[in-house]
PDB file of C-alpha atoms and ligand atoms in Angstrom:
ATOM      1  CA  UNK V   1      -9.213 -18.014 -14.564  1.00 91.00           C
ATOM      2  CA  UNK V   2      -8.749 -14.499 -12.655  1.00 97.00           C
ATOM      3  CA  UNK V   3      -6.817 -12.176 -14.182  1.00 98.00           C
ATOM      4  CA  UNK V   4      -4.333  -9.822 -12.434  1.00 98.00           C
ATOM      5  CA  UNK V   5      -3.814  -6.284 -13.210  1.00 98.00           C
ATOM      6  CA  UNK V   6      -0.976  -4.446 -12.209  1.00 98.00           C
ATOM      7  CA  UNK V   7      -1.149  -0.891 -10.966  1.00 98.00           C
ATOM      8  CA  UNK V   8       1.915   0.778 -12.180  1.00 98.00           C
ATOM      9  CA  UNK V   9       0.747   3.808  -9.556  1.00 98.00           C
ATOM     10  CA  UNK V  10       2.927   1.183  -6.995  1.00 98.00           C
ATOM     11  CA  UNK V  11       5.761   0.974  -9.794  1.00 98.00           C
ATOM     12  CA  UNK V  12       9.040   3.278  -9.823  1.00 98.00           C
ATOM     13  CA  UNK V  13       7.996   6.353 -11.487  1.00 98.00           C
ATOM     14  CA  UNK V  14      11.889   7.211 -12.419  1.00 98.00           C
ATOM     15  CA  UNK V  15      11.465   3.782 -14.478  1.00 98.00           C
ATOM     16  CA  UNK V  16       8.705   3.476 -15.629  1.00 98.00           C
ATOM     17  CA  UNK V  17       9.286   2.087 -19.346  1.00 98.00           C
ATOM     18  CA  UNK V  18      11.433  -0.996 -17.681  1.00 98.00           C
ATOM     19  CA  UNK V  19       8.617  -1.491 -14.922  1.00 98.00           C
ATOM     20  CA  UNK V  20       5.988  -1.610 -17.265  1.00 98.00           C
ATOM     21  CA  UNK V  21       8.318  -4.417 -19.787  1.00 98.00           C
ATOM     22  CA  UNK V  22       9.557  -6.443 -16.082  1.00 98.00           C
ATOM     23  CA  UNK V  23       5.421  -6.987 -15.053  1.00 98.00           C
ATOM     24  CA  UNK V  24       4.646  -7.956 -18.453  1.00 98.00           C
ATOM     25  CA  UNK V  25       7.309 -10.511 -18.609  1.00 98.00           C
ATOM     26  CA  UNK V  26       6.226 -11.703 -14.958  1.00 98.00           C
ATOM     27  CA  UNK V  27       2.701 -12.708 -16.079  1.00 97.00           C
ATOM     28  CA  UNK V  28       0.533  -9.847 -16.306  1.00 98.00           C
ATOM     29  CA  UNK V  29      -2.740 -10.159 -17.628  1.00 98.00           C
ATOM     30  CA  UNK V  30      -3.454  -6.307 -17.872  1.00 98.00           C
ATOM     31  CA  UNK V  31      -1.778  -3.133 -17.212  1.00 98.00           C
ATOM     32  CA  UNK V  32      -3.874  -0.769 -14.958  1.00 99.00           C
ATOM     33  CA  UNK V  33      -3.201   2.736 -15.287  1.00 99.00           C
ATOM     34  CA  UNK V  34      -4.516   5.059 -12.493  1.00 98.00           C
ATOM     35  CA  UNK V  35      -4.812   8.698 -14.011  1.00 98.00           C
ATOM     36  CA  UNK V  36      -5.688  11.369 -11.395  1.00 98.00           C
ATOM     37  CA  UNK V  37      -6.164  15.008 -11.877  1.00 98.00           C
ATOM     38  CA  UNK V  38      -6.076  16.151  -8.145  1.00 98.00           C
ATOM     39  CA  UNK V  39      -9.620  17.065  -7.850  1.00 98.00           C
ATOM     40  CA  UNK V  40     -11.843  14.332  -8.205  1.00 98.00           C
ATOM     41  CA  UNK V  41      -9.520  12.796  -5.678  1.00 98.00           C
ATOM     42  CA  UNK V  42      -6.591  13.987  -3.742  1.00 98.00           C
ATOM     43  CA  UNK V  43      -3.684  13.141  -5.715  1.00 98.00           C
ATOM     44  CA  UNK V  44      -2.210  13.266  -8.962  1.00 98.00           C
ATOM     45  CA  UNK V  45      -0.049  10.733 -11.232  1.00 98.00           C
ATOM     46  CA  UNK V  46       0.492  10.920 -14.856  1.00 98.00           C
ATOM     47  CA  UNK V  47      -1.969  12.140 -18.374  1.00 98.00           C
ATOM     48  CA  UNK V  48      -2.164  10.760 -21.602  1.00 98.00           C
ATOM     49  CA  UNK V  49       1.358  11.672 -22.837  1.00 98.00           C
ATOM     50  CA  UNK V  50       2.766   9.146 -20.328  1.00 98.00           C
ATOM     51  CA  UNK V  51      -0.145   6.248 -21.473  1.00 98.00           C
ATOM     52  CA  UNK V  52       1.094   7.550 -25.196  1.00 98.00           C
ATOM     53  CA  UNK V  53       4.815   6.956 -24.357  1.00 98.00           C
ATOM     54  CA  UNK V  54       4.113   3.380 -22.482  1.00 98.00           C
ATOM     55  CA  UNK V  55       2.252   2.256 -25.318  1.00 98.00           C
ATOM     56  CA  UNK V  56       4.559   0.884 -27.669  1.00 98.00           C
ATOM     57  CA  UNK V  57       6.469  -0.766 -24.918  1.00 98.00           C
ATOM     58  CA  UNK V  58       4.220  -3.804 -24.505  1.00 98.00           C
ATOM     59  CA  UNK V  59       1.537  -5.655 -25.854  1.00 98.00           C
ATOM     60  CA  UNK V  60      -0.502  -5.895 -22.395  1.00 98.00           C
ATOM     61  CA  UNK V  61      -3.830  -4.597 -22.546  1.00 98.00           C
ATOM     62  CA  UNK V  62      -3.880  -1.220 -21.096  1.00 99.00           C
ATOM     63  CA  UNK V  63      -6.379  -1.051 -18.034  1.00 99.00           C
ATOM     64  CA  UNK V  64      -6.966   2.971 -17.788  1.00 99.00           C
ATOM     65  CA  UNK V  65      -8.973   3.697 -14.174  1.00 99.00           C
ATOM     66  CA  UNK V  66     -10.032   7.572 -14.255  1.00 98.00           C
ATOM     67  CA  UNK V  67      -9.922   9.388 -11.148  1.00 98.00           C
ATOM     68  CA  UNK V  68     -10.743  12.738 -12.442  1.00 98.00           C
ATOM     69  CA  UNK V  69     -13.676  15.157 -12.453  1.00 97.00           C
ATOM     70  CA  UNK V  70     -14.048  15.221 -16.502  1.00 97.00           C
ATOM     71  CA  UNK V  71     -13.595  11.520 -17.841  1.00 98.00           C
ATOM     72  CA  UNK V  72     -15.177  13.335 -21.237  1.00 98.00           C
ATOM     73  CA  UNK V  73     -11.912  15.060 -21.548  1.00 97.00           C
ATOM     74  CA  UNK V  74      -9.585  11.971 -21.881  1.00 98.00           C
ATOM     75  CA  UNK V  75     -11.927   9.457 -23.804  1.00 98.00           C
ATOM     76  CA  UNK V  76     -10.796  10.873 -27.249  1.00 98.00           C
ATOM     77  CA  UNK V  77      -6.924  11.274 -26.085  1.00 98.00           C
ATOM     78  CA  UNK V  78      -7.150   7.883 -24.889  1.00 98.00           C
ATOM     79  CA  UNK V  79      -8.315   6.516 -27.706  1.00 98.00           C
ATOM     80  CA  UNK V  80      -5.581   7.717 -30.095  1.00 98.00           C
ATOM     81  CA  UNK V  81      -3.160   6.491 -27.478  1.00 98.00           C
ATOM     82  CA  UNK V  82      -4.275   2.596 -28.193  1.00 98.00           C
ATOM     83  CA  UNK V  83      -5.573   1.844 -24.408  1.00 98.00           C
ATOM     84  CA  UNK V  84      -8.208  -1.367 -24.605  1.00 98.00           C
ATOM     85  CA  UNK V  85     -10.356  -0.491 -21.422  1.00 98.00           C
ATOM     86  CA  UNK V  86     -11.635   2.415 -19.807  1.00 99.00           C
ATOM     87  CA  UNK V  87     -13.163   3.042 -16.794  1.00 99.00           C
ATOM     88  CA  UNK V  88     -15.050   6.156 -15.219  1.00 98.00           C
ATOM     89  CA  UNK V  89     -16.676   6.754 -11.974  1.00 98.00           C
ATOM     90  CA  UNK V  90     -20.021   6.996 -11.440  1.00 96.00           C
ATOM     91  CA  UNK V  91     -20.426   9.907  -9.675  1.00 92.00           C
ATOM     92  CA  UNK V  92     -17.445  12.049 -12.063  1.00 96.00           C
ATOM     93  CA  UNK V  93     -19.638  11.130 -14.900  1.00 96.00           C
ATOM     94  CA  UNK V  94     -22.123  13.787 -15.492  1.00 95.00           C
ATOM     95  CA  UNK V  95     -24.302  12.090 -18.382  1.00 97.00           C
ATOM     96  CA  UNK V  96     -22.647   8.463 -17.410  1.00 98.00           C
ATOM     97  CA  UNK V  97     -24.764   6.940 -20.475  1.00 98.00           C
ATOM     98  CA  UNK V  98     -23.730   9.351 -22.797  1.00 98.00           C
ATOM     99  CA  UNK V  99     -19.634   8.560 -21.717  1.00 98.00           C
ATOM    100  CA  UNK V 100     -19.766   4.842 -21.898  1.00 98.00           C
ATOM    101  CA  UNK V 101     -21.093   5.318 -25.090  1.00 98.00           C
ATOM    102  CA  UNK V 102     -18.235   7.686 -26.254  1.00 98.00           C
ATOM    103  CA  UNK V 103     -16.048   4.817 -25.010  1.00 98.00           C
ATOM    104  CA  UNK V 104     -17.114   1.809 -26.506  1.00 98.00           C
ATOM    105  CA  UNK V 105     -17.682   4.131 -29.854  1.00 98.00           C
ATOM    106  CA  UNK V 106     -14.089   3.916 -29.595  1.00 98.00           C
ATOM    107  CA  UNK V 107     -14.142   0.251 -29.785  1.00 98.00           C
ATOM    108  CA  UNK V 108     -12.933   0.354 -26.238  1.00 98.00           C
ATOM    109  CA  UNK V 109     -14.028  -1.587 -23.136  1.00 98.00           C
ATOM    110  CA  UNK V 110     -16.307   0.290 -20.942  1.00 98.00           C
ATOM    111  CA  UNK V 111     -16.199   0.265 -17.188  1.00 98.00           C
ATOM    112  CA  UNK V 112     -17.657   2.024 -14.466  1.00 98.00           C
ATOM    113  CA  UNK V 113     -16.091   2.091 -10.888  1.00 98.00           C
ATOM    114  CA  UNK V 114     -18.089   2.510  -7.699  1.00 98.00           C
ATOM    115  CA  UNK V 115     -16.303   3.921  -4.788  1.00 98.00           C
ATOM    116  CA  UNK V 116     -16.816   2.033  -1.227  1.00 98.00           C
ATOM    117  CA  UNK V 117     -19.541   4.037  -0.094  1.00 98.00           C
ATOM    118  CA  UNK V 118     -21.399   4.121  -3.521  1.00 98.00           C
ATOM    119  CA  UNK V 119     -24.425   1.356  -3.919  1.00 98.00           C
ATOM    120  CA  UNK V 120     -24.788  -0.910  -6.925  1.00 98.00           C
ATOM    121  CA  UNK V 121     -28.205   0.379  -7.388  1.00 98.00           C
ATOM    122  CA  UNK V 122     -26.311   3.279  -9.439  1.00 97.00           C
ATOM    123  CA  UNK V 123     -25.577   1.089 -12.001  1.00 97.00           C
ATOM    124  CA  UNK V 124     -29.201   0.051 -12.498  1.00 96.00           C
ATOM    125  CA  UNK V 125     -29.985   1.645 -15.737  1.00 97.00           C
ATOM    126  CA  UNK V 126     -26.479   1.211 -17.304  1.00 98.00           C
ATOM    127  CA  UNK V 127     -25.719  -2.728 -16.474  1.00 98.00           C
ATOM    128  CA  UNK V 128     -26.239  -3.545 -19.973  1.00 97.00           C
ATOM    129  CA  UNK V 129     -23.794  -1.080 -22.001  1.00 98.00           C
ATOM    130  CA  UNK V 130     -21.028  -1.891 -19.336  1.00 98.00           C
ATOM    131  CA  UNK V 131     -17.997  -4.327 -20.244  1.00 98.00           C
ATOM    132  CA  UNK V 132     -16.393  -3.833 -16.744  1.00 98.00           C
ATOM    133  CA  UNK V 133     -17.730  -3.280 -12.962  1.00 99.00           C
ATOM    134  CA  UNK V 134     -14.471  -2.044 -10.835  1.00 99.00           C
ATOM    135  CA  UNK V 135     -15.226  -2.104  -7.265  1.00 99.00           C
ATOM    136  CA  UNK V 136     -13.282  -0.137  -4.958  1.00 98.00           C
ATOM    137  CA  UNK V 137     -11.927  -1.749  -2.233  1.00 98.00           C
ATOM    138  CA  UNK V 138     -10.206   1.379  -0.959  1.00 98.00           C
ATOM    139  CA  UNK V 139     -11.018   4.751  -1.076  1.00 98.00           C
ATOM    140  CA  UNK V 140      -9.670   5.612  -4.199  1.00 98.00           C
ATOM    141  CA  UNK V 141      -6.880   7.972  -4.694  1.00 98.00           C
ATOM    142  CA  UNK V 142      -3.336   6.187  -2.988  1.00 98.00           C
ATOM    143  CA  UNK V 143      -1.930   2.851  -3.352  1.00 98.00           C
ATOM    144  CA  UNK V 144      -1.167   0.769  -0.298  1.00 98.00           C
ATOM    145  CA  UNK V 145      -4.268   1.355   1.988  1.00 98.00           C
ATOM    146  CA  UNK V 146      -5.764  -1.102   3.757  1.00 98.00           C
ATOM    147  CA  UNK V 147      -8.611  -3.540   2.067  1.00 98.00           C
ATOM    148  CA  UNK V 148     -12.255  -2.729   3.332  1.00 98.00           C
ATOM    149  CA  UNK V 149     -13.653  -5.940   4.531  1.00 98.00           C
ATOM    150  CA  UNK V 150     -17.273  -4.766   3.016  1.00 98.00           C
ATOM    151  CA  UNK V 151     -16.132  -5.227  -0.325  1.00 98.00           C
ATOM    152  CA  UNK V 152     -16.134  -8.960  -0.135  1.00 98.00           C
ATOM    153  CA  UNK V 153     -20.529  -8.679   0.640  1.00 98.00           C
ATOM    154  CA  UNK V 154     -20.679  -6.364  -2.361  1.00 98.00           C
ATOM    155  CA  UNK V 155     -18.707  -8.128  -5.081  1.00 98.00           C
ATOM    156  CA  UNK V 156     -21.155 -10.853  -3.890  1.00 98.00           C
ATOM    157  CA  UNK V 157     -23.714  -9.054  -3.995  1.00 98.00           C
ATOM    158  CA  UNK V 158     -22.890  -7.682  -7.419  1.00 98.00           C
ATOM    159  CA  UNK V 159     -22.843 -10.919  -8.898  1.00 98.00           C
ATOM    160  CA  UNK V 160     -26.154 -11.908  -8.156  1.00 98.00           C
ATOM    161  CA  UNK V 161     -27.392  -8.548  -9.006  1.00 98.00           C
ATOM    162  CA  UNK V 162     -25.696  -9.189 -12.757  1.00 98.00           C
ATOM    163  CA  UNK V 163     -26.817 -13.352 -12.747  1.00 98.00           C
ATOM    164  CA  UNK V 164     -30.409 -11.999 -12.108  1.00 98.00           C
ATOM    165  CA  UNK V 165     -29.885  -9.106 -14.695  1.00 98.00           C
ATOM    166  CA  UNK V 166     -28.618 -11.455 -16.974  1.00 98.00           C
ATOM    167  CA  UNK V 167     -25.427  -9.723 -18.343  1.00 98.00           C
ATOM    168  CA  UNK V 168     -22.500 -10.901 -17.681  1.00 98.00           C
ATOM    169  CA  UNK V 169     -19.802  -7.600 -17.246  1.00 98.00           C
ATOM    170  CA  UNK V 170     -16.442  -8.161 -16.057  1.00 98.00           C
ATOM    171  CA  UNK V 171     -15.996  -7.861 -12.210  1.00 99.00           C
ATOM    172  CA  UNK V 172     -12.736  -6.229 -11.044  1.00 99.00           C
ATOM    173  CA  UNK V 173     -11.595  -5.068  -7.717  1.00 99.00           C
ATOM    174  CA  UNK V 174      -9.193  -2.559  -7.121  1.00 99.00           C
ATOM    175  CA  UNK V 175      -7.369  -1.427  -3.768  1.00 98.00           C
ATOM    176  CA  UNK V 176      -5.373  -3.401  -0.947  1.00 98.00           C
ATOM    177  CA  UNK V 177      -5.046  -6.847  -2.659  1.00 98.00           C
ATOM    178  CA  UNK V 178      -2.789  -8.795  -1.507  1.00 98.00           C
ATOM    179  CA  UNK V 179      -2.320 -13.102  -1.224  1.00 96.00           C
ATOM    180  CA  UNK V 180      -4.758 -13.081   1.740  1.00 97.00           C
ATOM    181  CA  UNK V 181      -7.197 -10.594   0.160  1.00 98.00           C
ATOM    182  CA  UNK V 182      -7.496 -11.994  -3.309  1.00 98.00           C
ATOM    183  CA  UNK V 183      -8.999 -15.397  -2.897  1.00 97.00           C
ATOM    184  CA  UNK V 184     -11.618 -13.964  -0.595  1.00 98.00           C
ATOM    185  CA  UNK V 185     -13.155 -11.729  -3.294  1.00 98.00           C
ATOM    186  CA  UNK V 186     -12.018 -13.985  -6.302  1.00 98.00           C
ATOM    187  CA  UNK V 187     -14.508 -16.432  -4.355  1.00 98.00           C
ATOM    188  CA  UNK V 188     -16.741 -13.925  -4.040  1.00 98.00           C
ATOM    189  CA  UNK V 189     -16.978 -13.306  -7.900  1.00 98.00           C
ATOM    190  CA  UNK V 190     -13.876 -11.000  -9.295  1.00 98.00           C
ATOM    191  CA  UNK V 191     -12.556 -11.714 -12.723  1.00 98.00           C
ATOM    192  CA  UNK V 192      -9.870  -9.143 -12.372  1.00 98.00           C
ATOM    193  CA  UNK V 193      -7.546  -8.680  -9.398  1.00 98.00           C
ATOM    194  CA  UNK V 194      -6.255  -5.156  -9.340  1.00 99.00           C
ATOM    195  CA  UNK V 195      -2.736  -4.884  -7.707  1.00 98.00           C
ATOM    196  CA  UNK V 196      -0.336  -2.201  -6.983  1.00 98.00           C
ATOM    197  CA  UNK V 197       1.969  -2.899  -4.035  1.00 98.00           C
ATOM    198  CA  UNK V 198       1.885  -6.397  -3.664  1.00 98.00           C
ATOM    199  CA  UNK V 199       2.937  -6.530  -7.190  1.00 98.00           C
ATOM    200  CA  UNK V 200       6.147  -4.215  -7.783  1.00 98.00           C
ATOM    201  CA  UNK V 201       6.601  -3.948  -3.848  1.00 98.00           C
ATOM    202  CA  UNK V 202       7.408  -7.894  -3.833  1.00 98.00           C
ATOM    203  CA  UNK V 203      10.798  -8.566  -4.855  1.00 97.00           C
ATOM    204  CA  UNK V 204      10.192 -11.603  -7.587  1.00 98.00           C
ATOM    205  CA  UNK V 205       7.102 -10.225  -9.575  1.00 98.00           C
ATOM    206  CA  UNK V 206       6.303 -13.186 -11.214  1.00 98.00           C
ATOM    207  CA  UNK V 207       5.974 -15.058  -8.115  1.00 98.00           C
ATOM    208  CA  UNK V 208       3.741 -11.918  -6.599  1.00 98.00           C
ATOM    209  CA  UNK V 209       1.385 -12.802  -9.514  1.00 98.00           C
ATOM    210  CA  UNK V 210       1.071 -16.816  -8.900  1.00 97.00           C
ATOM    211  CA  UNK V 211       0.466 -16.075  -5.462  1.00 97.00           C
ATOM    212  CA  UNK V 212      -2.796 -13.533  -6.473  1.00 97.00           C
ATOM    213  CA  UNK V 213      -3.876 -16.007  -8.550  1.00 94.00           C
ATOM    214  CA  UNK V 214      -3.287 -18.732  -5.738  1.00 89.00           C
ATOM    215  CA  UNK V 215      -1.072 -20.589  -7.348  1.00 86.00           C
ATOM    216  CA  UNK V 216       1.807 -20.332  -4.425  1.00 74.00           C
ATOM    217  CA  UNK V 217       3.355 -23.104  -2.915  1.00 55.00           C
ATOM    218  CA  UNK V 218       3.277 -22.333   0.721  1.00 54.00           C
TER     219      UNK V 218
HETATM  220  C1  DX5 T   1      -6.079   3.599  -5.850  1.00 76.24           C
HETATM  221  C2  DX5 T   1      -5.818   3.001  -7.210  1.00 76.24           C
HETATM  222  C3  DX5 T   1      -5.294   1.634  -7.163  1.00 76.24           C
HETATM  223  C4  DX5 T   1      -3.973   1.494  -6.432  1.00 76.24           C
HETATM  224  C5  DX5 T   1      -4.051   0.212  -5.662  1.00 76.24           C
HETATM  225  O1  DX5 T   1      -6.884   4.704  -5.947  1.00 76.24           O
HETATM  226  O2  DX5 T   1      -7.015   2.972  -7.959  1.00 76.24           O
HETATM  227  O3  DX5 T   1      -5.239   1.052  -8.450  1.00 76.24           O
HETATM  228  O4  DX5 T   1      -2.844   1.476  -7.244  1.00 76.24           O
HETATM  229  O5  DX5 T   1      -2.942   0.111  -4.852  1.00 76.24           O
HETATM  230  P1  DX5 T   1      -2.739  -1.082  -3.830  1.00 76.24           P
HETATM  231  O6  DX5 T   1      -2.807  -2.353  -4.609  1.00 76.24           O
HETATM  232  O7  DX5 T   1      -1.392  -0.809  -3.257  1.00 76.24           O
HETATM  233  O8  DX5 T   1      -3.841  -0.971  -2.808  1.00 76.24           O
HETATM  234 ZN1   ZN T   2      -6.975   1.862  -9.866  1.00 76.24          ZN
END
């Protein structure tokens, strides 16, 4: 069964303690927190002292995507603030082995995300320490772009590339899901369904999360 991951980046910042309760009463499988330090891409959201405050809030597993140029920085922080998964990209990661195993010395999943444009051959000599692949299905960096239609080829081919590896790291795909974009790369091979404006932009959240997991009545 997928699992659907809410991006509070979509949520209403002024609120956030009562968005992040609402989307965990609505279904939520995991709470995906985009933290972005306005140089690895062009925005900027919220540190560890927000993840800190959310934390007690909920029992949802926090989902922590990095979008900064020094993931080493935030593994410790992160730690100490109780988050369950974290995830890195591949080219922000200067010694990429070395961080993932920071991470999961934590106890903590480890992911790696690969931007649109980045191959899956980058995650050759890694596949085995990795808990979590997060493919990009947008340039990262804003919520509410437009899915890439690529991404549905490279989840696929992703899953081969892990069947013939013979590892088995969760798949998750993160950037313009919505109820027609979902079941094409759940078919394709995504355990995790990453979702920022179709989930707190919908006005019954609950029902936003059936229909990602295509369980609508249409
Ligand atoms: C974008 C973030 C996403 C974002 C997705 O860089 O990583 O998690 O919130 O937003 P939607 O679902 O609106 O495309
Ligand atoms: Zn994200």
């Amino acid at each position: 069964m997928v699992m659907i991951a809410p991006s509070l980046l979509a949520a209403d910042f002024a609120r956030l303690g009562e968005e992040v309760k609402r989307v965990a009463e609505a279904g939520a499988d995991l709470l995906h927190l985009d933290i972005m330090d306005g140089h690895y891409v062009p925005n900027l959201t919220f540190g560890v002292p927000v993840v800190k405050a959310l934390r007690p809030l909920t029992k949802l597993p926090f989902d922590v995507h990095l979008m900064v140029e020094n993931p080493d920085f935030y593994v410790d922080p992160l730690a100490a603030a109780g988050v369950e998964m974290i995830t890195v990209h591949v080219e922000a990661a200067r010694h990429l082995h070395r961080t993932l195993q920071a991470i999961k010395g934590h106890g903590i999943k480890a992911g790696v995300a690969l931007n649109p444009a980045t191959p899956l051959c980058t995650l050759e000599h890694v596949l085995s320490d990795l808990d979590l692949i997060l493919v990009m299905s947008v340039n990262p960096g804003f919520g509410g772009q437009e899915f890439i239609p690529g991404s549905v080829a490279k989840i696929s081919a992703l899953k081969k590339l892990l069947q013939d590896a013979g590892v088995a790291p969760l798949i998750a795909v993160d950037g313009g899901m919505n109820r027609e974009t979902a079941p094409r790369v759940i078919a394709a091979g995504a355990d995790i369904v990453v979702a920022g404006s179709a989930v707190f932009g919908a006005p019954d959240l609950e029902k936003a999360i059936a229909a990602l997991k295509g369980k609508d009545q249409r």
